[in-house]
Coordinates of C-alpha atoms and ligand atoms in Angstrom, one line a residue:
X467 CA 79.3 -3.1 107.9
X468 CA 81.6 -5.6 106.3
X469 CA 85.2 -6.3 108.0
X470 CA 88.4 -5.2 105.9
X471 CA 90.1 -8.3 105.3
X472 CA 93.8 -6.9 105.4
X473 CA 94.5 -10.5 102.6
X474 CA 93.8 -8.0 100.0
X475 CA 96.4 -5.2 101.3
X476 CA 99.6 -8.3 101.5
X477 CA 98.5 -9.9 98.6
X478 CA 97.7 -6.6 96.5
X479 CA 97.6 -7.6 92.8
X480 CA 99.3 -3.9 91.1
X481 CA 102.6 -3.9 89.7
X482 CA 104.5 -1.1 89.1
X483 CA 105.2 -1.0 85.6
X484 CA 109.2 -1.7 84.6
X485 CA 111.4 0.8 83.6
X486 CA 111.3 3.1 86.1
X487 CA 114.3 5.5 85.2
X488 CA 115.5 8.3 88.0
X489 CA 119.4 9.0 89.1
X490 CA 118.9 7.1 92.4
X491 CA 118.3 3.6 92.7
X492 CA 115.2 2.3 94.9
X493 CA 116.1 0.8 98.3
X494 CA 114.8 -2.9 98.6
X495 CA 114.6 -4.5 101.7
X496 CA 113.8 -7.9 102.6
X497 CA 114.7 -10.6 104.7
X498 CA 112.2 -13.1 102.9
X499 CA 113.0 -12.9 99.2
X500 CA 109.9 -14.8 97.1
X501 CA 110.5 -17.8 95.0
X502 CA 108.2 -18.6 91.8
X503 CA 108.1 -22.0 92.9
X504 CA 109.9 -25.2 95.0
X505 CA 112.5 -25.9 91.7
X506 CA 113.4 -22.0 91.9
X507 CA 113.8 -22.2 95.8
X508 CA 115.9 -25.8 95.1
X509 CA 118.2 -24.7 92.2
X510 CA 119.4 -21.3 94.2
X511 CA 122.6 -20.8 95.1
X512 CA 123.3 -18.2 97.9
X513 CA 127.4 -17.6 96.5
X514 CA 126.2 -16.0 92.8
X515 CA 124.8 -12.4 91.9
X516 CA 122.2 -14.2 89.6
X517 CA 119.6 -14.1 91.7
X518 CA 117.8 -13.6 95.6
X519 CA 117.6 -16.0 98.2
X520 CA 117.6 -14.3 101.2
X521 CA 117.8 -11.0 102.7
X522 CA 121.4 -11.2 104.4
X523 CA 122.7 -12.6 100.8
X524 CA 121.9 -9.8 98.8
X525 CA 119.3 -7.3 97.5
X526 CA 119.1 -5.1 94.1
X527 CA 120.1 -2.5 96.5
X528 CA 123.5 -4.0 98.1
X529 CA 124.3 -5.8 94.8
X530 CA 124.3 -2.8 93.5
X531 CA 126.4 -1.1 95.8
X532 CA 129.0 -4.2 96.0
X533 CA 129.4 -3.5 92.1
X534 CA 129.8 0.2 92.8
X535 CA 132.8 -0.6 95.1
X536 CA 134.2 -3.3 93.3
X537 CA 134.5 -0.5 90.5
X538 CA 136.0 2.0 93.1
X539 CA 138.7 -0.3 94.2
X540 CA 139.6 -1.8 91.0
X541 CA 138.8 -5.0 92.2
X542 CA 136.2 -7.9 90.7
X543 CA 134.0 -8.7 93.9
X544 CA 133.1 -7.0 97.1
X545 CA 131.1 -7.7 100.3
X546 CA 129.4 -5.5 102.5
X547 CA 129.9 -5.6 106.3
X548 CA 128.1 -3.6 109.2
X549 CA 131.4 -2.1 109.9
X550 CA 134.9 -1.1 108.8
X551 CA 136.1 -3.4 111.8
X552 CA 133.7 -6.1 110.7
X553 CA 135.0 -6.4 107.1
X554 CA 138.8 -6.4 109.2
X555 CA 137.7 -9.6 111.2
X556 CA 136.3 -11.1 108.3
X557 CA 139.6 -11.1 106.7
X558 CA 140.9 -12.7 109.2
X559 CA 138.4 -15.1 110.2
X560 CA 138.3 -16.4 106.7
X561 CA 141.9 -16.8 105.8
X562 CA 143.0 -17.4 109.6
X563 CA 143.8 -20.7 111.1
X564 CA 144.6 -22.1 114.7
X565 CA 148.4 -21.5 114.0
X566 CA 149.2 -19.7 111.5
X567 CA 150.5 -16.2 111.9
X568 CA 149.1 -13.0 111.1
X569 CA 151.8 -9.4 110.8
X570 CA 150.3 -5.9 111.7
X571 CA 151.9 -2.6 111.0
X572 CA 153.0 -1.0 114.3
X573 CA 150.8 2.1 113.5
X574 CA 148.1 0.1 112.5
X575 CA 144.6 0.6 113.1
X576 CA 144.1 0.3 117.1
X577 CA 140.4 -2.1 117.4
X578 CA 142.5 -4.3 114.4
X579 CA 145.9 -4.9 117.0
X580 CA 142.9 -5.4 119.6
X581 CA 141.5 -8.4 117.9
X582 CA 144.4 -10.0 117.4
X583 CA 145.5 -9.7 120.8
X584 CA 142.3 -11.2 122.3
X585 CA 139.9 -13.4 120.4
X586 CA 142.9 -14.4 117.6
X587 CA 145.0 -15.6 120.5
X588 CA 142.4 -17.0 122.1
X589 CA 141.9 -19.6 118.6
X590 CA 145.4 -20.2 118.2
X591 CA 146.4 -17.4 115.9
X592 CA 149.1 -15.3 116.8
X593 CA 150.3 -11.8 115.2
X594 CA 153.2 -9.9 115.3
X595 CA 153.8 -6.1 114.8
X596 CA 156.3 -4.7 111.9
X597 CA 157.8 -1.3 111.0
X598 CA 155.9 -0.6 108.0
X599 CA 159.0 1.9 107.0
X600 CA 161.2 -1.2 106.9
X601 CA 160.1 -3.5 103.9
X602 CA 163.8 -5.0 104.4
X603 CA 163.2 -6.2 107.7
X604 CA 160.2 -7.7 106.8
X605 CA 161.3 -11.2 105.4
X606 CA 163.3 -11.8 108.5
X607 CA 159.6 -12.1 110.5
X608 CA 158.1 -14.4 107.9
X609 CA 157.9 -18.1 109.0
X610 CA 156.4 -20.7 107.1
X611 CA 153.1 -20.2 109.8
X612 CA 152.6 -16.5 108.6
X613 CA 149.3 -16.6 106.5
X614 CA 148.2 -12.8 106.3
X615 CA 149.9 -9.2 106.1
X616 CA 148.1 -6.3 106.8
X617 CA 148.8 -3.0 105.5
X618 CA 147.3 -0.1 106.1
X619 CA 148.5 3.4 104.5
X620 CA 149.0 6.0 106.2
X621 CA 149.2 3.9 109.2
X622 CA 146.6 5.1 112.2
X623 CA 147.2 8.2 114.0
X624 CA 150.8 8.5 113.8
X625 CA 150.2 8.6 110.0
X626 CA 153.6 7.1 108.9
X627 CA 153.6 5.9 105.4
X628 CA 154.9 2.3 104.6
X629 CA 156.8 1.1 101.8
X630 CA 153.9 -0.4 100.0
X631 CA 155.8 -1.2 97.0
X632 CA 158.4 -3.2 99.2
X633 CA 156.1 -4.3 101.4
X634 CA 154.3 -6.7 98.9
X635 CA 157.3 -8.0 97.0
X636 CA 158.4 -9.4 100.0
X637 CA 155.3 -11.0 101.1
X638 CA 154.4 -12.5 97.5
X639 CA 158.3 -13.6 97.5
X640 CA 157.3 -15.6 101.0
X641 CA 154.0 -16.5 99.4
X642 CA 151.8 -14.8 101.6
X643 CA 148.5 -13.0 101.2
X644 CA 148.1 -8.9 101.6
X645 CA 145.2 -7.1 102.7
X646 CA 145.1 -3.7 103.3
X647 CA 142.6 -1.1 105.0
X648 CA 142.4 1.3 102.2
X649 CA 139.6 3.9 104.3
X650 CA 142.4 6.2 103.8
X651 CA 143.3 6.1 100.7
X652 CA 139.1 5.3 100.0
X653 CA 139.7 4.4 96.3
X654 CA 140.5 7.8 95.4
X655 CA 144.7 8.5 96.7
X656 CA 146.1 5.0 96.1
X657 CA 145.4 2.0 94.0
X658 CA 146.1 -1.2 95.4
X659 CA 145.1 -4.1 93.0
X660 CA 147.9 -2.1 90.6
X661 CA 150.6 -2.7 93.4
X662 CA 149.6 -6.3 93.5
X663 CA 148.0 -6.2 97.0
X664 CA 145.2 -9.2 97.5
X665 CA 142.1 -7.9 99.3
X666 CA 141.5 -4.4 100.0
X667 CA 139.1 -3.7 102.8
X668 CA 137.8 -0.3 103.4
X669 CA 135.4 1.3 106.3
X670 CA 132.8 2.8 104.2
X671 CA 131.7 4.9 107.3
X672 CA 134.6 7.3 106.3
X673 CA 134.8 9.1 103.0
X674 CA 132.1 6.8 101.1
X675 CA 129.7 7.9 103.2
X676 CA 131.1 11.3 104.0
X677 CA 128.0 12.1 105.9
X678 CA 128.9 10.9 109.9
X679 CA 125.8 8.8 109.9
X680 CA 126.2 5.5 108.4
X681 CA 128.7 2.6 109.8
X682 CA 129.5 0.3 106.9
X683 CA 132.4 -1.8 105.8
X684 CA 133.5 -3.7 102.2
X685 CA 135.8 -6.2 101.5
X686 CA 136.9 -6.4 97.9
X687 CA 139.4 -8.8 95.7
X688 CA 140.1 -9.4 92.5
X689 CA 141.3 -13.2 92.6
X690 CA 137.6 -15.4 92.2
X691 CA 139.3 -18.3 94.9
X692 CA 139.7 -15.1 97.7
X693 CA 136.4 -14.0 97.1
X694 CA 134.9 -17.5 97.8
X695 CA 136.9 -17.9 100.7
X696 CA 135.8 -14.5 102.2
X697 CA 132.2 -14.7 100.7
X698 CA 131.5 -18.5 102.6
X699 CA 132.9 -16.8 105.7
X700 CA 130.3 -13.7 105.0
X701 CA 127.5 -16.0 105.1
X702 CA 128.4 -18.2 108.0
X703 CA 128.9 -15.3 110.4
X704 CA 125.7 -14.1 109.0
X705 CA 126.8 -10.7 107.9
X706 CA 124.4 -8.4 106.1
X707 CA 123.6 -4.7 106.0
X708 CA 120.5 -2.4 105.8
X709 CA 119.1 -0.7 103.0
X710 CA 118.4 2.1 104.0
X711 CA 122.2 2.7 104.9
X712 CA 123.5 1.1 101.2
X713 CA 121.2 3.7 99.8
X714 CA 122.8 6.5 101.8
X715 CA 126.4 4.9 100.4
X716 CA 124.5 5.0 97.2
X717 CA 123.6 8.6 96.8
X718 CA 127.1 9.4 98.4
X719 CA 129.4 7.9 95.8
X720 CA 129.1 10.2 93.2
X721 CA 130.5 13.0 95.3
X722 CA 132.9 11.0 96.9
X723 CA 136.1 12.1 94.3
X724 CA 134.8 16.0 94.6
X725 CA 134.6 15.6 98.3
X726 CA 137.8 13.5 98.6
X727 CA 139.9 16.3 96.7
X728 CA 138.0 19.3 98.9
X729 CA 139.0 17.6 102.1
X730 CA 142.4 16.9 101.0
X731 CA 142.9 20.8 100.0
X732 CA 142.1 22.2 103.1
X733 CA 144.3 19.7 105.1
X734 CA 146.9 20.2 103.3
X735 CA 146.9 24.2 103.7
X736 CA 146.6 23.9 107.5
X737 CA 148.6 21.4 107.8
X738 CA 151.6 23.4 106.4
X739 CA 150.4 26.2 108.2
X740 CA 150.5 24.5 111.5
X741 CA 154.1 23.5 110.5
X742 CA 154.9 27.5 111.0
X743 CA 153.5 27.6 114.3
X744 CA 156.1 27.7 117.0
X745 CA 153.7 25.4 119.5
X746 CA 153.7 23.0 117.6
X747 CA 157.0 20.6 117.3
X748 CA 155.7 18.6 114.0
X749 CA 153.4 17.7 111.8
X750 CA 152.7 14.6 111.1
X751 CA 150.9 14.3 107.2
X752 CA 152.0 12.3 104.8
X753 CA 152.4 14.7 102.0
X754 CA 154.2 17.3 104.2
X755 CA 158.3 16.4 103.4
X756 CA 159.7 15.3 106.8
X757 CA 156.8 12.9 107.5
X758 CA 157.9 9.7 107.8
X759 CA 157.2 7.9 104.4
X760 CA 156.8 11.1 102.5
X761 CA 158.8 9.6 100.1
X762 CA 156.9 6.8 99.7
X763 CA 153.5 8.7 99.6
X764 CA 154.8 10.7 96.8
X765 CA 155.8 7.5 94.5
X766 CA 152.7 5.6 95.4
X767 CA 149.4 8.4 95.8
X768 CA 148.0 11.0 93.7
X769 CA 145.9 12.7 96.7
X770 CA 145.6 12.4 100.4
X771 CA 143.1 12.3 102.7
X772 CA 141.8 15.3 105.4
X773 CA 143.8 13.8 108.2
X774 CA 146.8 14.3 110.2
X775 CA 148.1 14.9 113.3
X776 CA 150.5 17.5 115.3
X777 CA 152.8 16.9 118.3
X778 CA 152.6 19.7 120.0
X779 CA 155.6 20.9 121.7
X780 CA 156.7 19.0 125.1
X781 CA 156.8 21.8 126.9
X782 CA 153.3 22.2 126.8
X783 CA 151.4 19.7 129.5
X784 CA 148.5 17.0 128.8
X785 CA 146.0 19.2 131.1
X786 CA 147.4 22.7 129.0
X787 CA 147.1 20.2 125.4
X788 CA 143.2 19.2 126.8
X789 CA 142.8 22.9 126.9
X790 CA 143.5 23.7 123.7
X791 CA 141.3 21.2 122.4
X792 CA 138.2 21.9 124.3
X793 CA 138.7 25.6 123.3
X794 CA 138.4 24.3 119.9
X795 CA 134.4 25.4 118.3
X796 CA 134.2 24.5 115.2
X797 CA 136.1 21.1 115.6
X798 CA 134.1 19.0 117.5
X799 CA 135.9 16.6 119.9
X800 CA 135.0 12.9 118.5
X801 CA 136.5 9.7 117.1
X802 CA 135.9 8.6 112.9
X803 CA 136.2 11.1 110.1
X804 CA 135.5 12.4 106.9
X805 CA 132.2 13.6 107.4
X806 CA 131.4 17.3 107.3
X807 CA 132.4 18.1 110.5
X808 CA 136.2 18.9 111.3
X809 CA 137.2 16.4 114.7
X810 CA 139.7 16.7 117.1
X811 CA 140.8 13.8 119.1
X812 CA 144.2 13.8 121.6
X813 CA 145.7 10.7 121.4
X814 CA 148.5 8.8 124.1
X815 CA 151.0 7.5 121.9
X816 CA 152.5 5.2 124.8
X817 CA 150.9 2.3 123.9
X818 CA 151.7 2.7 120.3
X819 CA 154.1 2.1 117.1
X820 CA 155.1 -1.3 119.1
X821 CA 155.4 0.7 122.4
X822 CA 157.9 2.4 121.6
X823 CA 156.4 6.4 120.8
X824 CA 158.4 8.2 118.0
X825 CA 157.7 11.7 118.5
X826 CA 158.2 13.8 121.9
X827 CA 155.0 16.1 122.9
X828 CA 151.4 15.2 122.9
X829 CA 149.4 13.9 119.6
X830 CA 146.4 15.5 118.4
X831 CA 144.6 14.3 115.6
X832 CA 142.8 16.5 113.5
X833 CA 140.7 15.6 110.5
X834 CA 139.4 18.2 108.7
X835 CA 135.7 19.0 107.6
X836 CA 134.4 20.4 104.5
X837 CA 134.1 23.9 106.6
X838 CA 136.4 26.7 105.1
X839 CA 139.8 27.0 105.4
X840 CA 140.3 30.4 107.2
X841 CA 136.8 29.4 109.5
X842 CA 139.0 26.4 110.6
X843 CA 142.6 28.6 110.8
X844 CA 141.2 31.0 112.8
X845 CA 138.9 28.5 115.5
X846 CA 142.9 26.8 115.8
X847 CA 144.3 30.2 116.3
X848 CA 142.0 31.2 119.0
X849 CA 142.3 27.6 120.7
X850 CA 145.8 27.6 120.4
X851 CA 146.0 30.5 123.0
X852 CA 144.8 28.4 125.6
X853 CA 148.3 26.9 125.6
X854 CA 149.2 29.4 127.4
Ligands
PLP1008 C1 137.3 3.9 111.1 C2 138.3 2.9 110.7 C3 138.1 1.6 110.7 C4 136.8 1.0 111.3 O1 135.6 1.4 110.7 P1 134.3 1.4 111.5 O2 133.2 1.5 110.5 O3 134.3 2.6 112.5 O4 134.3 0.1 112.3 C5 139.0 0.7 110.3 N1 140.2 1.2 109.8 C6 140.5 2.5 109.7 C7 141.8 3.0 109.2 C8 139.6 3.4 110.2 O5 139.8 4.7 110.2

């Protein structure tokens, strides 16, 4: 019997024919991309969309998606990140400098303050924290080293929501680049290129991919010098993602507006709901009046997403507050959100908002699934009674 020479399996000579027309794209994977010969290897240039050179700088598939998101945004360029943290270092890695200053919100995203407190400090950069309701107070903590503001909207947990507008006239006035973590707002509540802000990063693993599976992060701008600076960075720190998971981002998008609104529905009814209920002392939601930065929500947003959190009352202990939430079925105790599943997550607020905790009682953060309404009103009115 005659061997098989596998030759003829890698070096199969069928081609599928072009044209190939179906709603999904195919996924293409590849760490070796193919050149026709040495010239086309030589005259490749990693930066552009115009072609392949290798695996971590690009594929039809991730291309693809980077357009998708660029369109989402209202931005020009986009790069994809393993992370929603990983495109928040990336920003800072490429526009940060041993001394020069970065400014956080003092509600901002937890693992972003973390950074800067550790590995920026350690290369010279420093940071300092701002009261994202206080847009006044904000050119007071500008120095000629401060190279970066971050936003974020509504701000982490305690879900305050800054004066955006403010915010950015009085960094461009000091000449100073904004970025912002849009996974909030996801493209879908709040524009930011329209408010003039810079880059606009988002943690695709939230309401892009809407599934709970798939950890992904983009980094969009509209300014071609940004993207440069951001896309050389991308490439040194050798940044790529799969494509399996761009496919699942892929086949998620179109829902994303009809999922966005859904989650934002039901939020918004228990959140008002929980506003009645005599445990709990407030709620914290941006489009409730009385949260802080309502106002500024309702100048700046046309939607918001399934999150929010409640104090509940002081009189109430940590241990009888743990209760409640492990009596909880149908929301599942875990961090990240807007997947199908509604999550429940206590929070300590002492080490946040700058140290100084705004609200008396105990924070629990609930971000709300695609389940129904009354399912979800009625597992909270059953685990409420382990309050007592
Ligand atoms: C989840 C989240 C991130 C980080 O995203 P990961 O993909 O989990 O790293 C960043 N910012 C905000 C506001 C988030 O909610």
């Amino acid at each position: 019997m005659t061997r098989f020479d596998p030759t003829e399996l890698i070096h199969h000579p069928y081609q599928a024919p072009a044209g190939f027309a179906a709603p999904q794209l195919g996924v293409y994977k590849a760490s070796t991309v193919m050149f026709p010969n040495v010239a086309a290897l030589r005259q490749r240039d990693w930066r552009f969309k115009d072609g392949y050179t290798y695996g971590l700088h690009g594929t039809p598939t991730t291309f693809a998606l980077e357009e998708r998101i660029a369109t989402l945004e209202g931005g020009s360029q986009c790069v994809l990140v393993p992370s929603g943290l990983a495109a928040v270092a990336l920003v800072d890695l490429a526009l940060l400098s041993p001394g020069d200053e970065v400014l956080l919100p003092d509600n901002v995203y937890g693992p972003s303050l973390e950074l800067a407190r550790t590995d920026l400090a350690r290369w010279g950069i420093t940071h300092r924290l701002y009261d994202p309701l206080d847009a006044a107070g904000l050119a007071a903590l500008v120095t000629p080293n401060t190279k970066l503001l971050w936003l974020e909207a509504a701000g982490s947990v305690t879900m305050e929501f800054p004066d955006l507008a403010g915010l950015v006239q009085a960094a461009r006035a000091a000449g100073v680049t904004t970025a912002i973590d849009n996974t909030w707002g996801a493209g879908i509540a709040l524009r930011p290129f329209e408010l003039g802000i810079d880059i606009v990063m988002q943690a695709l693993t939230k309401f892009p991919s809407g599934g709970g599976d798939v950890l992904m992060g983009s980094v969009t701008t509209r300014s071609a010098a940004l993207h440069e600076r951001i896309k050389l960075a991308h490439m040194h720190l050798g940044y790529g993602v799969a494509g399996n998971d761009a496919e699942l981002l892929l086949r998620s998008l179109p829902s994303l507006a009809l999922r966005y609104h859904a989650h934002d529905a039901t939020a918004r009814a228990l959140a008002e709901w929980l506003a009645t209920r005599p445990e709990i002392s407030r709620v914290l939601h941006p489009a409730l009046p009385g949260c802080p930065g309502h106002a500024y929500w309702r100048a700046q947003c046309t939607a918001a997403a399934g999150l929010f959190s409640v104090m509940v009352d002081e009189r109430y202990s940590q241990a009888q507050v743990d209760a409640f939430v492990d009596a909880l079925r149908l929301f599942k105790i875990g961090y990240s959100w807007a997947g199908p599943v509604s999550l429940a997550v206590p929070y300590d607020l002492s080490g946040m908002r700058g140290g100084r905790p705004p609200y008396p009682g105990t924070l629990v953060r609930l971000a709300i699934g695609l389940e129904s309404e009354a399912a979800l009103r009625a597992d909270l009115v059953q685990a409420l009674r382990a309050l007592d």
